[in-house]
Amino acid sequence: MQPNRYYTIMPDGTVKQVNPFTGTEVWAVAGRKNRPITNEQASGAKPIELHSPEDYCSFCPPRYFETPPEKSRLVQRDGRWDRIDALSPDRYFETEASFRRVGNMFEIVTLDYWRKNYAYKMPVQRQRWKEEYLANPAGLKHITDIVTYKLKQDGKTDEQIEKTPMTEKLALADAFFGGCHEMIIAKRHFREGATYDAELFSSGDMTPEEHFRYFALTVDAIRDITQVNRYVRYVSVFQNWLRQAGASFDHLHKQLVALDEWGASINGQIRMVREDPNVFNDYGANFAAHHNLIFAENDFAIAYAGIGHRYPTLEIYSRGQAGRPFEHQENEIRGVSELVHAIHAAMGSQISCNEEWYYTPFDAVYKMPWHVLIKWRVNVPAGFEGGTSIYINPMTPIELRDRLVPRLYRLRDEKKIAWIRIAEECRVDPNPLKYYLK
Ligand SMILES: [Zn+2]
């Protein structure tokens, strides 16, 4: 590969980029949209009527029964974080969940997909959980209610729902217990002290500790899915923030979707690793270092402005030797979480974005590093892009870097983010990613 193919600054300031991992061709024109990031109210924000406790949507705490049964919750008590698995439904309101892990009522890859294509069977412990849940009157009511809701959403009339036999309704509930499309839901809907509807609680509004717990629960969920369904080859993890990024709920949550393939993007990246084991350093971290795109790091992760993305994109890489999130030590997960958190905090809550996780698939023998991309959904690809396959990104990687750096310094001074090295403090040692080691 020839490095200068991927990143060229033209004399007029246009930055031509090709993503080394996807081949996406992108141009960015410097200064085209040079607005600083602020946390100012979006125009059109409306005052909210404050409710305590918050009950603005089905993900809010008083409405625990509007989501499928809880696989796990994290509870903060006596200075500890406790995980409670498969909580009995009559005890939902005895503790307050800081984070909850539940099935997605509207699965992308359904339980039936696994059943019909692979003869997948719910494992015994999940089957038992379902039976116990339904044997509990609160559980039976919960399941009947959400199945009814789901049938209504599917377009069934009240009469049709009435006539659906109970056995059929309860069979529909299997997906809530044994399905592999899940959500991790945060507690808050709006941020503390919010007065406007645009002041939603974002990843950056958490403390570094809360964000780490959110990450760790997600990592646990990936591992658990692989143990429940042996046909899973990859679990896609993402967070859509705000409607423009595809979020159907304003309330902060991550999603996990189990897949029976890796997808084209991971396939391509694994092929590259096979040809050049150091490719994620060569064309990722080292390349970013040479072009001064690295803007933050700690001992466990590094962050830089990405090249060749349709949207302004921040990339956060684990330095760890392990290729999968759940093979990382706790302090390594914390390190990745702290950089991701710092970036969300520096962006503020008003920028719509997708957070996407990438890592070594379960059945890959070639390792790629765990990394997280944060894509700002601030532009809409239009006709020019469709016709040329050249994408116009409204910001150059350098502009993106320079927008975050001053805010990172300020947040670090205010102790709102964990201690990280910023901009010129970064050591940028060669080959910082250690995934290539056996
Ligand atoms: Zn809510």
CSV table of C-alpha atoms and ligand atoms in Angstrom, one decimal:
chain,number,residue,atom,x,y,z
A,1,MET,CA,0.0,0.0,0.0
A,2,GLN,CA,1.2,3.5,-0.7
A,3,PRO,CA,0.5,5.8,2.3
A,4,ASN,CA,0.1,9.0,0.3
A,5,ARG,CA,-2.8,7.5,-1.6
A,6,TYR,CA,-4.9,7.8,1.5
A,7,TYR,CA,-4.4,11.3,2.7
A,8,THR,CA,-3.5,14.3,0.5
A,9,ILE,CA,-3.8,17.9,1.5
A,10,MET,CA,-4.3,19.9,-1.8
A,11,PRO,CA,-2.8,23.4,-2.1
A,12,ASP,CA,-6.3,25.0,-1.6
A,13,GLY,CA,-6.9,23.1,1.6
A,14,THR,CA,-9.1,20.3,0.2
A,15,VAL,CA,-8.2,17.1,2.0
A,16,LYS,CA,-8.6,14.0,-0.3
A,17,GLN,CA,-8.9,10.8,1.7
A,18,VAL,CA,-9.3,7.1,1.1
A,19,ASN,CA,-10.1,4.9,4.1
A,20,PRO,CA,-7.4,2.3,4.1
A,21,PHE,CA,-9.8,-0.3,5.6
A,22,THR,CA,-12.9,0.3,3.5
A,23,GLY,CA,-11.7,2.0,0.4
A,24,THR,CA,-14.3,4.8,0.9
A,25,GLU,CA,-13.2,7.9,-1.0
A,26,VAL,CA,-13.9,11.2,0.8
A,27,TRP,CA,-13.1,14.9,0.2
A,28,ALA,CA,-13.2,17.5,2.9
A,29,VAL,CA,-13.1,21.2,2.2
A,30,ALA,CA,-11.4,23.1,4.9
A,31,GLY,CA,-13.4,25.8,6.7
A,32,ARG,CA,-16.6,24.9,4.9
A,33,LYS,CA,-18.5,24.6,8.1
A,34,ASN,CA,-16.4,26.1,10.8
A,35,ARG,CA,-18.9,26.3,13.6
A,36,PRO,CA,-17.5,25.6,17.0
A,37,ILE,CA,-19.2,22.8,19.0
A,38,THR,CA,-21.4,24.2,21.8
A,39,ASN,CA,-23.9,22.8,24.2
A,40,GLU,CA,-26.3,25.5,23.2
A,41,GLN,CA,-30.0,24.7,22.8
A,42,ALA,CA,-31.1,23.5,19.4
A,43,SER,CA,-33.5,26.0,17.9
A,44,GLY,CA,-37.0,24.8,18.5
A,45,ALA,CA,-36.3,23.2,21.9
A,46,LYS,CA,-39.4,23.2,24.0
A,47,PRO,CA,-39.6,23.6,27.8
A,48,ILE,CA,-40.4,20.3,29.6
A,49,GLU,CA,-42.8,19.7,32.4
A,50,LEU,CA,-40.6,18.2,35.0
A,51,HIS,CA,-41.6,14.8,36.3
A,52,SER,CA,-40.0,13.2,39.3
A,53,PRO,CA,-39.4,10.3,38.9
A,54,GLU,CA,-38.8,10.7,35.2
A,55,ASP,CA,-41.6,8.9,33.2
A,56,TYR,CA,-41.2,10.3,29.7
A,57,CYS,CA,-40.9,7.1,27.7
A,58,SER,CA,-41.0,3.3,28.0
A,59,PHE,CA,-37.3,3.2,29.0
A,60,CYS,CA,-37.8,5.5,32.1
A,61,PRO,CA,-37.6,3.9,35.6
A,62,PRO,CA,-41.3,3.9,36.6
A,63,ARG,CA,-42.1,2.0,33.4
A,64,TYR,CA,-39.9,-1.1,33.8
A,65,PHE,CA,-42.8,-3.3,32.6
A,66,GLU,CA,-42.9,-1.7,29.2
A,67,THR,CA,-39.7,-3.4,28.1
A,68,PRO,CA,-39.2,-7.2,27.9
A,69,PRO,CA,-38.1,-9.0,31.1
A,70,GLU,CA,-34.8,-7.9,32.6
A,71,LYS,CA,-31.8,-10.1,31.9
A,72,SER,CA,-29.6,-8.0,34.2
A,73,ARG,CA,-29.6,-4.7,36.1
A,74,LEU,CA,-26.8,-2.8,37.8
A,75,VAL,CA,-27.6,-1.3,41.1
A,76,GLN,CA,-25.5,1.1,43.1
A,77,ARG,CA,-25.7,0.5,46.9
A,78,ASP,CA,-23.3,1.0,49.8
A,79,GLY,CA,-20.6,2.3,47.4
A,80,ARG,CA,-20.8,-0.9,45.4
A,81,TRP,CA,-22.1,-1.8,42.0
A,82,ASP,CA,-24.1,-5.0,42.1
A,83,ARG,CA,-25.3,-6.9,39.1
A,84,ILE,CA,-28.7,-8.7,39.6
A,85,ASP,CA,-29.5,-11.2,36.9
A,86,ALA,CA,-33.0,-12.4,36.0
A,87,LEU,CA,-34.7,-10.4,38.8
A,88,SER,CA,-38.1,-11.7,39.9
A,89,PRO,CA,-40.8,-9.4,38.4
A,90,ASP,CA,-42.5,-8.6,41.7
A,91,ARG,CA,-39.2,-7.2,42.9
A,92,TYR,CA,-38.5,-4.8,40.0
A,93,PHE,CA,-39.2,-1.7,42.2
A,94,GLU,CA,-37.3,-2.8,45.2
A,95,THR,CA,-34.1,-1.4,43.8
A,96,GLU,CA,-33.3,1.3,41.3
A,97,ALA,CA,-31.5,0.2,38.2
A,98,SER,CA,-28.6,2.3,37.0
A,99,PHE,CA,-28.5,0.3,33.8
A,100,ARG,CA,-30.8,-2.5,32.6
A,101,ARG,CA,-30.2,-5.2,30.0
A,102,VAL,CA,-33.3,-6.3,28.3
A,103,GLY,CA,-34.4,-8.0,25.0
A,104,ASN,CA,-35.4,-5.8,22.1
A,105,MET,CA,-39.1,-6.1,21.5
A,106,PHE,CA,-38.7,-5.5,17.8
A,107,GLU,CA,-35.7,-7.7,16.8
A,108,ILE,CA,-33.7,-7.1,13.6
A,109,VAL,CA,-32.4,-10.7,13.6
A,110,THR,CA,-35.3,-12.6,15.2
A,111,LEU,CA,-35.4,-15.7,17.4
A,112,ASP,CA,-37.3,-17.4,14.6
A,113,TYR,CA,-34.3,-16.7,12.3
A,114,TRP,CA,-32.1,-18.8,14.5
A,115,ARG,CA,-34.7,-21.4,15.0
A,116,LYS,CA,-35.7,-21.9,11.4
A,117,ASN,CA,-32.2,-21.6,9.9
A,118,TYR,CA,-30.2,-23.3,12.5
A,119,ALA,CA,-32.7,-25.4,14.6
A,120,TYR,CA,-31.6,-23.2,17.5
A,121,LYS,CA,-33.2,-24.1,20.9
A,122,MET,CA,-33.4,-21.9,23.9
A,123,PRO,CA,-30.9,-23.3,26.4
A,124,VAL,CA,-32.4,-25.0,29.5
A,125,GLN,CA,-31.6,-22.1,31.9
A,126,ARG,CA,-33.4,-19.6,29.7
A,127,GLN,CA,-36.4,-22.0,29.4
A,128,ARG,CA,-36.5,-22.3,33.1
A,129,TRP,CA,-36.3,-18.6,33.6
A,130,LYS,CA,-39.3,-18.2,31.3
A,131,GLU,CA,-41.3,-20.8,33.2
A,132,GLU,CA,-40.5,-19.2,36.6
A,133,TYR,CA,-41.3,-15.8,35.2
A,134,LEU,CA,-44.7,-16.9,34.0
A,135,ALA,CA,-45.4,-18.7,37.2
A,136,ASN,CA,-45.2,-15.4,39.0
A,137,PRO,CA,-48.5,-13.4,38.7
A,138,ALA,CA,-46.6,-10.1,38.1
A,139,GLY,CA,-44.6,-11.9,35.4
A,140,LEU,CA,-47.6,-13.4,33.7
A,141,LYS,CA,-49.3,-9.9,33.6
A,142,HIS,CA,-46.1,-8.3,32.3
A,143,ILE,CA,-45.7,-10.8,29.5
A,144,THR,CA,-49.4,-10.7,28.5
A,145,ASP,CA,-49.3,-6.9,28.4
A,146,ILE,CA,-46.3,-6.6,26.2
A,147,VAL,CA,-47.3,-9.4,23.9
A,148,THR,CA,-50.6,-7.6,23.4
A,149,TYR,CA,-48.7,-4.4,22.8
A,150,LYS,CA,-46.5,-6.1,20.2
A,151,LEU,CA,-49.4,-7.7,18.4
A,152,LYS,CA,-51.1,-4.2,18.2
A,153,GLN,CA,-47.9,-2.8,16.8
A,154,ASP,CA,-47.9,-5.6,14.2
A,155,GLY,CA,-51.3,-4.3,13.1
A,156,LYS,CA,-53.6,-6.9,14.8
A,157,THR,CA,-57.1,-5.7,15.9
A,158,ASP,CA,-58.3,-6.0,19.5
A,159,GLU,CA,-60.6,-8.8,18.4
A,160,GLN,CA,-57.8,-10.7,16.7
A,161,ILE,CA,-55.7,-10.4,19.8
A,162,GLU,CA,-58.5,-11.5,22.0
A,163,LYS,CA,-58.9,-14.7,19.8
A,164,THR,CA,-55.2,-15.5,19.8
A,165,PRO,CA,-54.8,-18.6,22.1
A,166,MET,CA,-52.7,-18.1,25.2
A,167,THR,CA,-50.2,-20.7,24.2
A,168,GLU,CA,-49.5,-18.8,21.0
A,169,LYS,CA,-49.1,-15.5,22.9
A,170,LEU,CA,-46.7,-17.1,25.4
A,171,ALA,CA,-44.7,-18.7,22.5
A,172,LEU,CA,-44.3,-15.2,21.2
A,173,ALA,CA,-42.6,-14.3,24.5
A,174,ASP,CA,-39.8,-16.8,23.8
A,175,ALA,CA,-37.9,-14.0,22.1
A,176,PHE,CA,-37.9,-11.9,25.2
A,177,PHE,CA,-36.1,-14.7,27.1
A,178,GLY,CA,-34.0,-16.4,24.5
A,179,GLY,CA,-33.6,-13.8,21.7
A,180,CYS,CA,-30.2,-12.3,20.8
A,181,HIS,CA,-31.1,-8.7,20.0
A,182,GLU,CA,-30.7,-6.8,23.3
A,183,MET,CA,-30.5,-3.3,24.7
A,184,ILE,CA,-28.6,-1.8,27.5
A,185,ILE,CA,-30.6,1.1,28.9
A,186,ALA,CA,-29.3,4.0,31.0
A,187,LYS,CA,-31.4,5.3,33.9
A,188,ARG,CA,-31.9,8.9,33.1
A,189,HIS,CA,-34.0,10.4,30.3
A,190,PHE,CA,-33.0,14.1,30.7
A,191,ARG,CA,-29.9,15.3,32.3
A,192,GLU,CA,-29.9,16.6,35.8
A,193,GLY,CA,-31.6,20.0,36.0
A,194,ALA,CA,-32.8,20.0,32.5
A,195,THR,CA,-35.5,22.5,31.6
A,196,TYR,CA,-35.7,21.9,27.8
A,197,ASP,CA,-36.6,18.8,25.8
A,198,ALA,CA,-33.3,19.0,23.9
A,199,GLU,CA,-31.4,18.4,27.2
A,200,LEU,CA,-31.4,14.7,26.9
A,201,PHE,CA,-29.0,12.6,29.1
A,202,SER,CA,-26.1,11.5,26.9
A,203,SER,CA,-23.1,9.3,27.3
A,204,GLY,CA,-21.0,12.4,28.0
A,205,ASP,CA,-23.3,13.4,30.9
A,206,MET,CA,-22.2,10.3,32.9
A,207,THR,CA,-19.4,10.2,35.3
A,208,PRO,CA,-16.4,8.2,34.1
A,209,GLU,CA,-17.3,5.5,36.6
A,210,GLU,CA,-20.9,5.3,35.4
A,211,HIS,CA,-19.7,5.1,31.8
A,212,PHE,CA,-17.3,2.3,32.6
A,213,ARG,CA,-20.2,0.3,34.2
A,214,TYR,CA,-22.3,0.9,31.1
A,215,PHE,CA,-19.4,-0.4,29.0
A,216,ALA,CA,-18.7,-3.3,31.2
A,217,LEU,CA,-22.3,-4.4,31.2
A,218,THR,CA,-22.4,-4.3,27.4
A,219,VAL,CA,-19.2,-6.3,27.3
A,220,ASP,CA,-20.8,-8.9,29.7
A,221,ALA,CA,-23.8,-9.1,27.4
A,222,ILE,CA,-21.6,-9.9,24.3
A,223,ARG,CA,-20.0,-12.8,26.2
A,224,ASP,CA,-23.4,-14.0,27.5
A,225,ILE,CA,-24.9,-14.0,24.0
A,226,THR,CA,-22.1,-16.2,22.7
A,227,GLN,CA,-22.8,-18.7,25.5
A,228,VAL,CA,-26.6,-18.8,24.9
A,229,ASN,CA,-26.5,-19.2,21.2
A,230,ARG,CA,-23.6,-21.3,19.7
A,231,TYR,CA,-24.5,-20.3,16.1
A,232,VAL,CA,-23.5,-16.7,16.7
A,233,ARG,CA,-20.3,-15.6,14.9
A,234,TYR,CA,-20.4,-11.9,15.8
A,235,VAL,CA,-22.4,-9.5,17.9
A,236,SER,CA,-22.8,-6.1,16.5
A,237,VAL,CA,-22.8,-3.4,19.2
A,238,PHE,CA,-23.9,0.2,18.5
A,239,GLN,CA,-25.5,3.2,20.0
A,240,ASN,CA,-27.6,5.6,17.9
A,241,TRP,CA,-27.8,9.0,19.5
A,242,LEU,CA,-30.8,11.2,18.5
A,243,ARG,CA,-33.2,10.7,15.6
A,244,GLN,CA,-30.9,11.8,12.9
A,245,ALA,CA,-28.6,8.9,13.8
A,246,GLY,CA,-31.5,6.4,13.6
A,247,ALA,CA,-32.5,6.4,17.2
A,248,SER,CA,-36.2,5.5,17.7
A,249,PHE,CA,-36.0,6.4,21.4
A,250,ASP,CA,-34.5,9.6,22.8
A,251,HIS,CA,-33.6,7.8,25.9
A,252,LEU,CA,-29.9,6.7,25.9
A,253,HIS,CA,-29.3,3.0,25.1
A,254,LYS,CA,-27.0,0.7,23.4
A,255,GLN,CA,-28.0,-2.3,21.2
A,256,LEU,CA,-26.5,-5.7,20.6
A,257,VAL,CA,-27.5,-7.8,17.6
A,258,ALA,CA,-26.2,-11.3,17.2
A,259,LEU,CA,-25.2,-12.3,13.7
A,260,ASP,CA,-24.4,-15.6,11.8
A,261,GLU,CA,-21.8,-13.8,9.7
A,262,TRP,CA,-19.2,-11.1,10.1
A,263,GLY,CA,-20.5,-8.6,7.5
A,264,ALA,CA,-18.5,-7.2,4.6
A,265,SER,CA,-16.6,-4.6,6.6
A,266,ILE,CA,-15.2,-7.1,9.2
A,267,ASN,CA,-14.5,-9.6,6.5
A,268,GLY,CA,-12.4,-7.1,4.6
A,269,GLN,CA,-10.5,-6.0,7.8
A,270,ILE,CA,-9.7,-9.6,8.8
A,271,ARG,CA,-8.4,-10.3,5.2
A,272,MET,CA,-6.1,-7.3,5.6
A,273,VAL,CA,-4.8,-8.5,9.0
A,274,ARG,CA,-4.0,-11.9,7.4
A,275,GLU,CA,-1.9,-10.2,4.7
A,276,ASP,CA,-0.2,-7.7,7.1
A,277,PRO,CA,-0.6,-8.5,10.8
A,278,ASN,CA,0.5,-5.0,11.7
A,279,VAL,CA,-2.0,-3.3,9.4
A,280,PHE,CA,-4.0,-1.6,12.2
A,281,ASN,CA,-0.8,0.1,13.4
A,282,ASP,CA,0.6,0.8,9.9
A,283,TYR,CA,-2.6,2.3,8.5
A,284,GLY,CA,-4.3,3.2,11.7
A,285,ALA,CA,-2.3,4.4,14.7
A,286,ASN,CA,1.1,5.0,13.2
A,287,PHE,CA,-0.5,6.7,10.2
A,288,ALA,CA,-2.5,8.9,12.4
A,289,ALA,CA,0.6,9.7,14.5
A,290,HIS,CA,2.5,10.8,11.4
A,291,HIS,CA,-0.3,13.1,10.4
A,292,ASN,CA,-0.8,14.5,13.9
A,293,LEU,CA,-4.3,13.1,14.1
A,294,ILE,CA,-3.9,11.5,17.5
A,295,PHE,CA,-5.5,13.8,20.1
A,296,ALA,CA,-6.0,11.7,23.2
A,297,GLU,CA,-4.6,8.6,24.9
A,298,ASN,CA,-4.2,6.8,28.1
A,299,ASP,CA,-2.2,3.6,29.0
A,300,PHE,CA,-4.9,1.4,27.5
A,301,ALA,CA,-6.3,3.2,24.5
A,302,ILE,CA,-5.7,5.8,21.9
A,303,ALA,CA,-8.0,8.2,20.0
A,304,TYR,CA,-7.5,9.9,16.7
A,305,ALA,CA,-9.5,11.7,14.0
A,306,GLY,CA,-10.3,9.1,11.3
A,307,ILE,CA,-9.7,9.5,7.6
A,308,GLY,CA,-11.9,8.4,4.7
A,309,HIS,CA,-15.3,8.5,6.5
A,310,ARG,CA,-18.6,9.9,5.1
A,311,TYR,CA,-19.2,11.6,8.4
A,312,PRO,CA,-16.7,13.3,10.8
A,313,THR,CA,-15.4,10.2,12.7
A,314,LEU,CA,-13.4,9.8,15.9
A,315,GLU,CA,-11.7,6.4,16.3
A,316,ILE,CA,-10.8,4.9,19.7
A,317,TYR,CA,-8.5,1.8,19.8
A,318,SER,CA,-7.7,-0.5,22.6
A,319,ARG,CA,-4.0,-1.0,23.0
A,320,GLY,CA,-4.7,-4.4,24.5
A,321,GLN,CA,-3.3,-7.7,23.3
A,322,ALA,CA,-6.7,-9.3,23.3
A,323,GLY,CA,-8.9,-9.0,20.2
A,324,ARG,CA,-12.3,-9.2,21.8
A,325,PRO,CA,-13.8,-6.8,24.4
A,326,PHE,CA,-14.6,-9.6,26.9
A,327,GLU,CA,-11.0,-10.9,26.8
A,328,HIS,CA,-9.8,-7.6,28.1
A,329,GLN,CA,-8.9,-7.0,31.7
A,330,GLU,CA,-11.1,-4.7,33.7
A,331,ASN,CA,-8.6,-1.9,33.7
A,332,GLU,CA,-8.2,-2.2,29.9
A,333,ILE,CA,-12.0,-1.9,29.4
A,334,ARG,CA,-12.0,1.0,31.8
A,335,GLY,CA,-9.2,2.7,29.7
A,336,VAL,CA,-11.2,2.4,26.4
A,337,SER,CA,-14.3,3.5,28.2
A,338,GLU,CA,-12.6,6.6,29.6
A,339,LEU,CA,-11.5,7.8,26.1
A,340,VAL,CA,-14.9,7.1,24.6
A,341,HIS,CA,-16.6,8.9,27.5
A,342,ALA,CA,-14.2,11.9,27.2
A,343,ILE,CA,-15.1,12.3,23.5
A,344,HIS,CA,-18.8,12.1,24.2
A,345,ALA,CA,-18.4,14.7,26.9
A,346,ALA,CA,-16.4,17.0,24.7
A,347,MET,CA,-18.9,16.7,21.8
A,348,GLY,CA,-21.8,17.6,24.1
A,349,SER,CA,-25.2,16.1,23.8
A,350,GLN,CA,-26.4,18.1,20.8
A,351,ILE,CA,-24.5,16.3,18.0
A,352,SER,CA,-26.3,13.3,16.6
A,353,CYS,CA,-23.9,10.3,16.4
A,354,ASN,CA,-23.5,6.6,16.0
A,355,GLU,CA,-21.1,4.8,18.3
A,356,GLU,CA,-20.0,1.5,16.6
A,357,TRP,CA,-17.9,-1.2,18.1
A,358,TYR,CA,-15.6,-3.5,16.1
A,359,TYR,CA,-13.5,-6.4,17.3
A,360,THR,CA,-12.2,-9.9,16.4
A,361,PRO,CA,-15.2,-12.2,15.5
A,362,PHE,CA,-15.6,-15.2,17.7
A,363,ASP,CA,-14.5,-17.7,15.0
A,364,ALA,CA,-11.7,-15.7,13.5
A,365,VAL,CA,-8.1,-16.9,14.0
A,366,TYR,CA,-6.6,-13.6,12.9
A,367,LYS,CA,-6.9,-10.9,15.5
A,368,MET,CA,-8.0,-7.3,15.0
A,369,PRO,CA,-8.0,-4.8,17.8
A,370,TRP,CA,-11.2,-3.8,19.6
A,371,HIS,CA,-12.1,-0.3,18.5
A,372,VAL,CA,-15.0,2.1,18.7
A,373,LEU,CA,-16.0,4.6,16.0
A,374,ILE,CA,-18.0,7.7,16.8
A,375,LYS,CA,-19.6,9.1,13.7
A,376,TRP,CA,-21.1,12.6,13.8
A,377,ARG,CA,-24.3,12.5,11.7
A,378,VAL,CA,-24.1,16.2,10.8
A,379,ASN,CA,-24.3,15.8,7.0
A,380,VAL,CA,-26.5,14.0,4.6
A,381,PRO,CA,-24.9,12.4,1.6
A,382,ALA,CA,-26.6,13.7,-1.5
A,383,GLY,CA,-26.7,13.5,-5.3
A,384,PHE,CA,-23.1,14.3,-5.8
A,385,GLU,CA,-22.1,11.3,-3.6
A,386,GLY,CA,-24.5,9.0,-5.4
A,387,GLY,CA,-23.2,9.9,-8.8
A,388,THR,CA,-19.5,9.8,-8.1
A,389,SER,CA,-19.0,7.6,-5.0
A,390,ILE,CA,-16.9,10.4,-3.7
A,391,TYR,CA,-18.2,11.6,-0.4
A,392,ILE,CA,-18.1,15.1,0.9
A,393,ASN,CA,-17.3,15.3,4.6
A,394,PRO,CA,-18.0,18.8,6.0
A,395,MET,CA,-14.9,18.7,8.2
A,396,THR,CA,-11.3,17.8,7.7
A,397,PRO,CA,-9.7,15.4,10.2
A,398,ILE,CA,-7.5,18.3,11.5
A,399,GLU,CA,-10.6,20.5,12.1
A,400,LEU,CA,-12.3,17.7,13.9
A,401,ARG,CA,-9.3,17.2,16.1
A,402,ASP,CA,-9.0,20.9,16.9
A,403,ARG,CA,-12.6,21.2,17.9
A,404,LEU,CA,-12.3,18.5,20.5
A,405,VAL,CA,-8.9,19.4,22.0
A,406,PRO,CA,-9.8,22.7,23.8
A,407,ARG,CA,-12.9,21.1,25.3
A,408,LEU,CA,-11.0,18.1,26.5
A,409,TYR,CA,-8.5,20.3,28.4
A,410,ARG,CA,-11.4,22.2,30.0
A,411,LEU,CA,-13.3,19.0,31.0
A,412,ARG,CA,-10.1,17.5,32.4
A,413,ASP,CA,-9.5,20.6,34.5
A,414,GLU,CA,-13.0,20.4,35.7
A,415,LYS,CA,-12.5,16.7,36.5
A,416,LYS,CA,-15.5,15.8,34.5
A,417,ILE,CA,-13.5,13.2,32.5
A,418,ALA,CA,-10.9,10.8,33.7
A,419,TRP,CA,-7.3,11.9,33.5
A,420,ILE,CA,-6.0,11.3,29.9
A,421,ARG,CA,-3.2,12.7,27.9
A,422,ILE,CA,-4.3,15.3,25.4
A,423,ALA,CA,-2.9,16.6,22.1
A,424,GLU,CA,0.9,17.2,22.4
A,425,GLU,CA,1.0,15.3,25.7
A,426,CYS,CA,0.3,12.1,23.8
A,427,ARG,CA,3.5,9.9,23.6
A,428,VAL,CA,2.6,8.5,20.2
A,429,ASP,CA,5.1,5.6,20.4
A,430,PRO,CA,5.3,3.4,17.3
A,431,ASN,CA,3.0,0.4,17.1
A,432,PRO,CA,0.9,1.4,20.1
A,433,LEU,CA,-1.6,-1.3,19.4
A,434,LYS,CA,-0.5,-4.7,20.8
A,435,TYR,CA,-3.2,-6.9,19.3
A,436,TYR,CA,-0.6,-8.4,16.9
A,437,LEU,CA,1.2,-10.1,19.8
A,438,LYS,CA,0.3,-13.8,20.3
B,1,ZN,ZN,-37.2,7.8,29.0
